[in-house]
Each structure stands twice: as structure tokens, then as C-alpha cells.
GROMACS .gro file of C-alpha atoms in nm:
model
  235
    1MET     CA    1  -1.506  -7.671  -8.454
    2LEU     CA    2  -1.687  -7.590  -8.121
    3GLU     CA    3  -1.839  -7.262  -8.032
    4LEU     CA    4  -2.020  -7.153  -7.723
    5LYS     CA    5  -2.183  -6.810  -7.754
    6ASP     CA    6  -2.342  -6.617  -7.462
    7VAL     CA    7  -2.425  -6.942  -7.271
    8HIS     CA    8  -2.626  -6.905  -6.947
    9THR     CA    9  -2.658  -7.217  -6.730
   10TYR     CA   10  -2.837  -7.253  -6.401
   11TYR     CA   11  -2.858  -7.506  -6.113
   12GLY     CA   12  -3.210  -7.427  -5.995
   13ASN     CA   13  -3.196  -7.058  -5.911
   14ILE     CA   14  -2.818  -7.044  -5.901
   15HIS     CA   15  -2.678  -6.875  -6.212
   16ALA     CA   16  -2.365  -7.090  -6.270
   17LEU     CA   17  -2.256  -6.975  -6.614
   18LYS     CA   18  -2.316  -6.601  -6.694
   19GLY     CA   19  -2.299  -6.558  -7.073
   20ILE     CA   20  -1.974  -6.737  -7.142
   21SER     CA   21  -1.836  -6.746  -7.506
   22ILE     CA   22  -1.567  -6.989  -7.600
   23THR     CA   23  -1.432  -7.116  -7.935
   24VAL     CA   24  -1.217  -7.424  -7.997
   25ASN     CA   25  -1.061  -7.463  -8.345
   26ASP     CA   26  -0.986  -7.786  -8.520
   27GLY     CA   27  -0.664  -7.937  -8.396
   28GLU     CA   28  -0.617  -7.707  -8.094
   29ILE     CA   29  -0.567  -7.770  -7.721
   30VAL     CA   30  -0.768  -7.502  -7.547
   31THR     CA   31  -0.760  -7.478  -7.170
   32LEU     CA   32  -1.009  -7.333  -6.928
   33ILE     CA   33  -0.857  -7.233  -6.600
   34GLY     CA   34  -1.012  -7.092  -6.285
   35SER     CA   35  -1.059  -7.167  -5.909
   36ASN     CA   36  -1.282  -7.429  -5.759
   37GLY     CA   37  -1.644  -7.339  -5.813
   38ALA     CA   38  -1.572  -7.102  -6.101
   39GLY     CA   39  -1.782  -7.296  -6.360
   40LYS     CA   40  -1.517  -7.509  -6.531
   41SER     CA   41  -1.689  -7.848  -6.499
   42THR     CA   42  -2.026  -7.689  -6.545
   43THR     CA   43  -1.911  -7.568  -6.884
   44LEU     CA   44  -1.812  -7.915  -6.990
   45ARG     CA   45  -2.132  -8.064  -6.855
   46THR     CA   46  -2.324  -7.805  -7.052
   47ILE     CA   47  -2.140  -7.887  -7.371
   48GLN     CA   48  -2.208  -8.261  -7.319
   49GLY     CA   49  -2.574  -8.195  -7.272
   50LEU     CA   50  -2.588  -8.312  -6.913
   51ILE     CA   51  -2.714  -7.971  -6.811
   52ARG     CA   52  -2.927  -7.763  -7.045
   53PRO     CA   53  -2.825  -7.395  -7.102
   54ARG     CA   54  -3.120  -7.157  -7.032
   55SER     CA   55  -3.009  -6.937  -7.315
   56GLY     CA   56  -2.712  -6.900  -7.562
   57SER     CA   57  -2.589  -7.145  -7.835
   58ILE     CA   58  -2.348  -7.440  -7.845
   59VAL     CA   59  -2.245  -7.542  -8.201
   60LEU     CA   60  -2.017  -7.826  -8.310
   61ASP     CA   61  -1.922  -7.825  -8.677
   62GLY     CA   62  -2.230  -7.629  -8.761
   63ILE     CA   63  -2.469  -7.853  -8.559
   64ALA     CA   64  -2.653  -7.700  -8.257
   65LEU     CA   65  -2.595  -7.906  -7.943
   66ASP     CA   66  -2.795  -7.700  -7.688
   67LYS     CA   67  -3.115  -7.900  -7.735
   68VAL     CA   68  -2.957  -8.244  -7.817
   69ALA     CA   69  -2.975  -8.541  -7.581
   70PRO     CA   70  -2.642  -8.628  -7.416
   71HIS     CA   71  -2.616  -8.969  -7.602
   72LYS     CA   72  -2.664  -8.785  -7.931
   73VAL     CA   73  -2.396  -8.535  -7.833
   74ALA     CA   74  -2.163  -8.831  -7.787
   75GLU     CA   75  -2.267  -8.977  -8.126
   76LEU     CA   76  -2.186  -8.638  -8.287
   77GLY     CA   77  -1.825  -8.665  -8.167
   78VAL     CA   78  -1.803  -8.513  -7.812
   79ALA     CA   79  -1.637  -8.742  -7.556
   80GLN     CA   80  -1.552  -8.658  -7.191
   81SER     CA   81  -1.305  -8.785  -6.939
   82PRO     CA   82  -1.496  -8.660  -6.628
   83GLU     CA   83  -1.374  -8.519  -6.305
   84GLY     CA   84  -1.322  -8.806  -6.059
   85ARG     CA   85  -1.272  -9.050  -6.348
   86MET     CA   86  -1.603  -9.224  -6.296
   87ILE     CA   87  -1.490  -9.554  -6.441
   88PHE     CA   88  -1.698  -9.870  -6.395
   89PRO     CA   89  -1.520 -10.031  -6.091
   90ARG     CA   90  -1.658 -10.382  -6.126
   91MET     CA   91  -1.589 -10.410  -6.498
   92THR     CA   92  -1.249 -10.503  -6.636
   93VAL     CA   93  -1.017 -10.258  -6.814
   94LEU     CA   94  -1.127 -10.400  -7.148
   95GLU     CA   95  -1.496 -10.382  -7.068
   96ASN     CA   96  -1.455 -10.021  -6.956
   97LEU     CA   97  -1.286  -9.945  -7.284
   98GLU     CA   98  -1.560 -10.134  -7.483
   99MET     CA   99  -1.824  -9.913  -7.302
  100GLY     CA  100  -1.636  -9.606  -7.446
  101ALA     CA  101  -1.713  -9.739  -7.800
  102TYR     CA  102  -2.076  -9.805  -7.720
  103ALA     CA  103  -2.217  -9.498  -7.901
  104ARG     CA  104  -2.005  -9.538  -8.208
  105LYS     CA  105  -2.195  -9.591  -8.535
  106GLU     CA  106  -1.886  -9.703  -8.721
  107LYS     CA  107  -1.761 -10.019  -8.541
  108SER     CA  108  -1.496 -10.120  -8.794
  109GLY     CA  109  -1.217  -9.918  -8.643
  110PHE     CA  110  -1.265 -10.058  -8.291
  111GLN     CA  111  -0.951 -10.265  -8.285
  112GLN     CA  112  -0.743  -9.987  -8.432
  113ASP     CA  113  -0.856  -9.753  -8.161
  114LEU     CA  114  -0.799 -10.013  -7.891
  115ASP     CA  115  -0.443 -10.054  -8.023
  116ARG     CA  116  -0.410  -9.676  -8.012
  117VAL     CA  117  -0.517  -9.662  -7.652
  118PHE     CA  118  -0.278  -9.938  -7.558
  119SER     CA  119   0.004  -9.760  -7.725
  120LEU     CA  120  -0.070  -9.442  -7.542
  121PHE     CA  121  -0.122  -9.628  -7.214
  122PRO     CA  122   0.080  -9.953  -7.209
  123ARG     CA  123  -0.016 -10.000  -6.841
  124LEU     CA  124  -0.372 -10.059  -6.947
  125LYS     CA  125  -0.274 -10.343  -7.171
  126GLU     CA  126  -0.095 -10.508  -6.882
  127ARG     CA  127  -0.405 -10.473  -6.667
  128ILE     CA  128  -0.656 -10.566  -6.945
  129THR     CA  129  -0.838 -10.827  -6.737
  130GLN     CA  130  -0.820 -10.641  -6.399
  131LYS     CA  131  -1.124 -10.484  -6.251
  132GLY     CA  132  -1.127 -10.104  -6.287
  133GLY     CA  133  -1.181 -10.052  -5.915
  134THR     CA  134  -0.857 -10.223  -5.824
  135LEU     CA  135  -0.637  -9.990  -6.037
  136SER     CA  136  -0.431  -9.717  -5.890
  137GLY     CA  137  -0.538  -9.349  -5.921
  138GLY     CA  138  -0.308  -9.289  -6.209
  139GLU     CA  139  -0.419  -9.607  -6.387
  140GLN     CA  140  -0.788  -9.508  -6.337
  141GLN     CA  141  -0.709  -9.173  -6.502
  142MET     CA  142  -0.550  -9.346  -6.795
  143LEU     CA  143  -0.858  -9.571  -6.821
  144ALA     CA  144  -1.097  -9.276  -6.819
  145MET     CA  145  -0.903  -9.101  -7.093
  146GLY     CA  146  -0.876  -9.430  -7.290
  147ARG     CA  147  -1.244  -9.491  -7.258
  148ALA     CA  148  -1.319  -9.141  -7.393
  149LEU     CA  149  -1.081  -9.198  -7.687
  150MET     CA  150  -1.260  -9.528  -7.775
  151ALA     CA  151  -1.551  -9.315  -7.886
  152HIS     CA  152  -1.323  -9.179  -8.163
  153PRO     CA  153  -1.428  -8.820  -8.076
  154LYS     CA  154  -1.383  -8.505  -8.281
  155ILE     CA  155  -1.329  -8.324  -7.959
  156LEU     CA  156  -1.208  -8.465  -7.624
  157LEU     CA  157  -1.328  -8.292  -7.306
  158LEU     CA  158  -1.077  -8.350  -7.019
  159ASP     CA  159  -1.197  -8.254  -6.666
  160GLU     CA  160  -0.921  -8.219  -6.412
  161PRO     CA  161  -0.700  -8.511  -6.545
  162SER     CA  162  -0.415  -8.443  -6.299
  163MET     CA  163  -0.633  -8.433  -5.988
  164GLY     CA  164  -0.491  -8.634  -5.697
  165LEU     CA  165  -0.198  -8.772  -5.894
  166ALA     CA  166   0.169  -8.785  -5.795
  167PRO     CA  167   0.392  -8.528  -5.977
  168ILE     CA  168   0.556  -8.794  -6.190
  169LEU     CA  169   0.218  -8.919  -6.308
  170VAL     CA  170   0.098  -8.571  -6.382
  171GLU     CA  171   0.385  -8.522  -6.619
  172LEU     CA  172   0.293  -8.859  -6.789
  173ILE     CA  173  -0.069  -8.757  -6.823
  174PHE     CA  174   0.018  -8.416  -6.983
  175ASP     CA  175   0.272  -8.575  -7.222
  176THR     CA  176   0.002  -8.815  -7.324
  177ILE     CA  177  -0.250  -8.524  -7.381
  178VAL     CA  178   0.001  -8.366  -7.626
  179ALA     CA  179   0.048  -8.699  -7.802
  180ILE     CA  180  -0.330  -8.743  -7.835
  181ASN     CA  181  -0.356  -8.392  -7.986
  182LYS     CA  182  -0.065  -8.460  -8.223
  183GLU     CA  183  -0.254  -8.760  -8.354
  184GLY     CA  184  -0.537  -8.532  -8.458
  185THR     CA  185  -0.780  -8.502  -8.164
  186THR     CA  186  -0.898  -8.157  -8.065
  187ILE     CA  187  -0.894  -8.106  -7.686
  188LEU     CA  188  -1.078  -7.873  -7.441
  189LEU     CA  189  -0.890  -7.907  -7.115
  190VAL     CA  190  -1.024  -7.804  -6.766
  191GLU     CA  191  -0.740  -7.811  -6.515
  192GLN     CA  192  -0.660  -7.691  -6.168
  193ASN     CA  193  -0.287  -7.711  -6.251
  194ALA     CA  194  -0.288  -7.395  -6.451
  195LEU     CA  195   0.086  -7.392  -6.510
  196MET     CA  196   0.091  -7.736  -6.676
  197ALA     CA  197  -0.227  -7.664  -6.869
  198LEU     CA  198  -0.085  -7.337  -7.012
  199SER     CA  199   0.240  -7.516  -7.094
  200ILE     CA  200   0.078  -7.749  -7.340
  201ALA     CA  201  -0.224  -7.544  -7.464
  202ASN     CA  202  -0.253  -7.326  -7.775
  203ARG     CA  203  -0.498  -7.079  -7.620
  204GLY     CA  204  -0.668  -7.033  -7.283
  205TYR     CA  205  -0.966  -6.879  -7.106
  206VAL     CA  206  -0.990  -6.765  -6.747
  207ILE     CA  207  -1.323  -6.823  -6.586
  208GLN     CA  208  -1.427  -6.659  -6.256
  209THR     CA  209  -1.768  -6.696  -6.089
  210GLY     CA  210  -1.919  -6.812  -6.418
  211GLU     CA  211  -1.780  -6.539  -6.640
  212ILE     CA  212  -1.490  -6.540  -6.882
  213ILE     CA  213  -1.268  -6.258  -6.761
  214MET     CA  214  -0.975  -6.312  -6.996
  215SER     CA  215  -0.879  -6.501  -7.309
  216ASP     CA  216  -0.544  -6.506  -7.494
  217SER     CA  217  -0.275  -6.732  -7.623
  218ALA     CA  218  -0.149  -6.969  -7.357
  219ALA     CA  219   0.196  -6.803  -7.368
  220SER     CA  220   0.045  -6.457  -7.303
  221LEU     CA  221  -0.174  -6.583  -7.017
  222LYS     CA  222   0.128  -6.761  -6.870
  223SER     CA  223   0.312  -6.431  -6.850
  224ASN     CA  224   0.014  -6.223  -6.736
  225GLU     CA  225   0.070  -6.074  -6.393
  226MET     CA  226  -0.291  -6.130  -6.271
  227VAL     CA  227  -0.285  -6.497  -6.385
  228GLN     CA  228   0.053  -6.553  -6.232
  229LYS     CA  229  -0.063  -6.421  -5.892
  230ALA     CA  230  -0.405  -6.581  -5.889
  231TYR     CA  231  -0.352  -6.919  -6.057
  232LEU     CA  232   0.020  -6.986  -6.098
  233GLY     CA  233   0.139  -6.907  -5.742
  234ILE     CA  234   0.386  -6.652  -5.864
  235GLU     CA  235   0.409  -6.341  -5.654
   0.00000   0.00000   0.00000
């Protein structure tokens, strides 16, 4: 479904992504793990069109994305729940979710997708008229993910969904990611909590200073000695 091939991305003169290649097949959960500053979020921003790659290709279902405007990338079926959630704090829960559907060409399934979001995140239905900025961190994460799902994406990009959440909420968020995937949404997951990410993913990539240094099935990465020492805290 999604293929990045030899992608080089720069911030000014800083070479952030150094020829990365990633594939995500239809129906998969693929995770990208690495330390802070390794290039995980830059990868997602490059896919979304928020940063232009200087070279390389990004293809979604046969359509090249590397020269497409970000709003067009969204229309083609790429939605992101960004790092830090970035919800609209002065808008209600419902208004935030409506914003997620803004780029949709097909509006007829709006209510169906809203019902889907509320079934995945019942807390949001309870808070439907509440301002986004008054929600707890966990509820804001649910809202960011729900807003992305309202775009009815082919592929959902999740950037650090567990960041800053209590352990019990982390489990809830990851259970929900699995449920979203089982309903047919392909997922590319960037996550600091590598153990949880590899527990739910089909495959994974390890990124280090802008380069993919390893790729394998999630189970194989989880049992890899280098991955265990560097990212899983297992000596």
C-alpha cells in the first residue's frame, strides 16, 4: 500500500533522513522504533507532505506523494494522529471530530464513522460538548486518534500515541490500535514504547540517526539482542 524508497529529507542543511526505505502492506500494523531524534516523526511528516523529501520516492497505492500538497495527501487517504496530539483546544469534542472529516470527498459515511469513533472511545461520546482543551491527556489522545479516523483513511499514521500517559491508559490505547486495525485500517506506528509497539505490530523497522539499520518481523525484533539492549531495556 505504502512504499518509501531511498528517501532523503533535510531541515535546512541538516540531513534528517538518509535514504530510508519502508513498505507497509494493506492490513498491516508496521512500527518504526528508535531513540529521540532518530527521524521517526520526520518520516511521518515526510509521508504527509509537511516536509518535502529532497530525493527518493513515496508511493501510496501507485500514486506518487512526494510532490503532492499535504491536503491532497489527506484526500488520498493518509491521516495522522500527531505527536503532542495537537487537537483544537477551544473547539468541542464533536467539532474536533468534524474537522477530521473536513477533507473527505464522500460525506455520506460521516455518521457511520462518528459512531465507529464513539464505539472505540466511549469516553469521547460522554464528553461530546466539552472543549478539547479541558480533556485529560488520555482523552486528548483518544480525540486525536478519533479525529484522524474521521478522515476514513486508507492508512493511519500514529506518532507517539502513548506519550505521557499512565500505564493503564497506554494499554487501552494499544488495545484500541489493534481494534482499529482489525476493522480494516492499515497502520504505521511510531512509538517510544518499543516493547508495546512490537507486541502488536506485524513488522518493524529500527531507525537510527536517519537510517534504517534493521527490519524484520516484530517477533524477531523483539527477541533480537541489540534491540533488547538498546530499546527494550533488557540487559
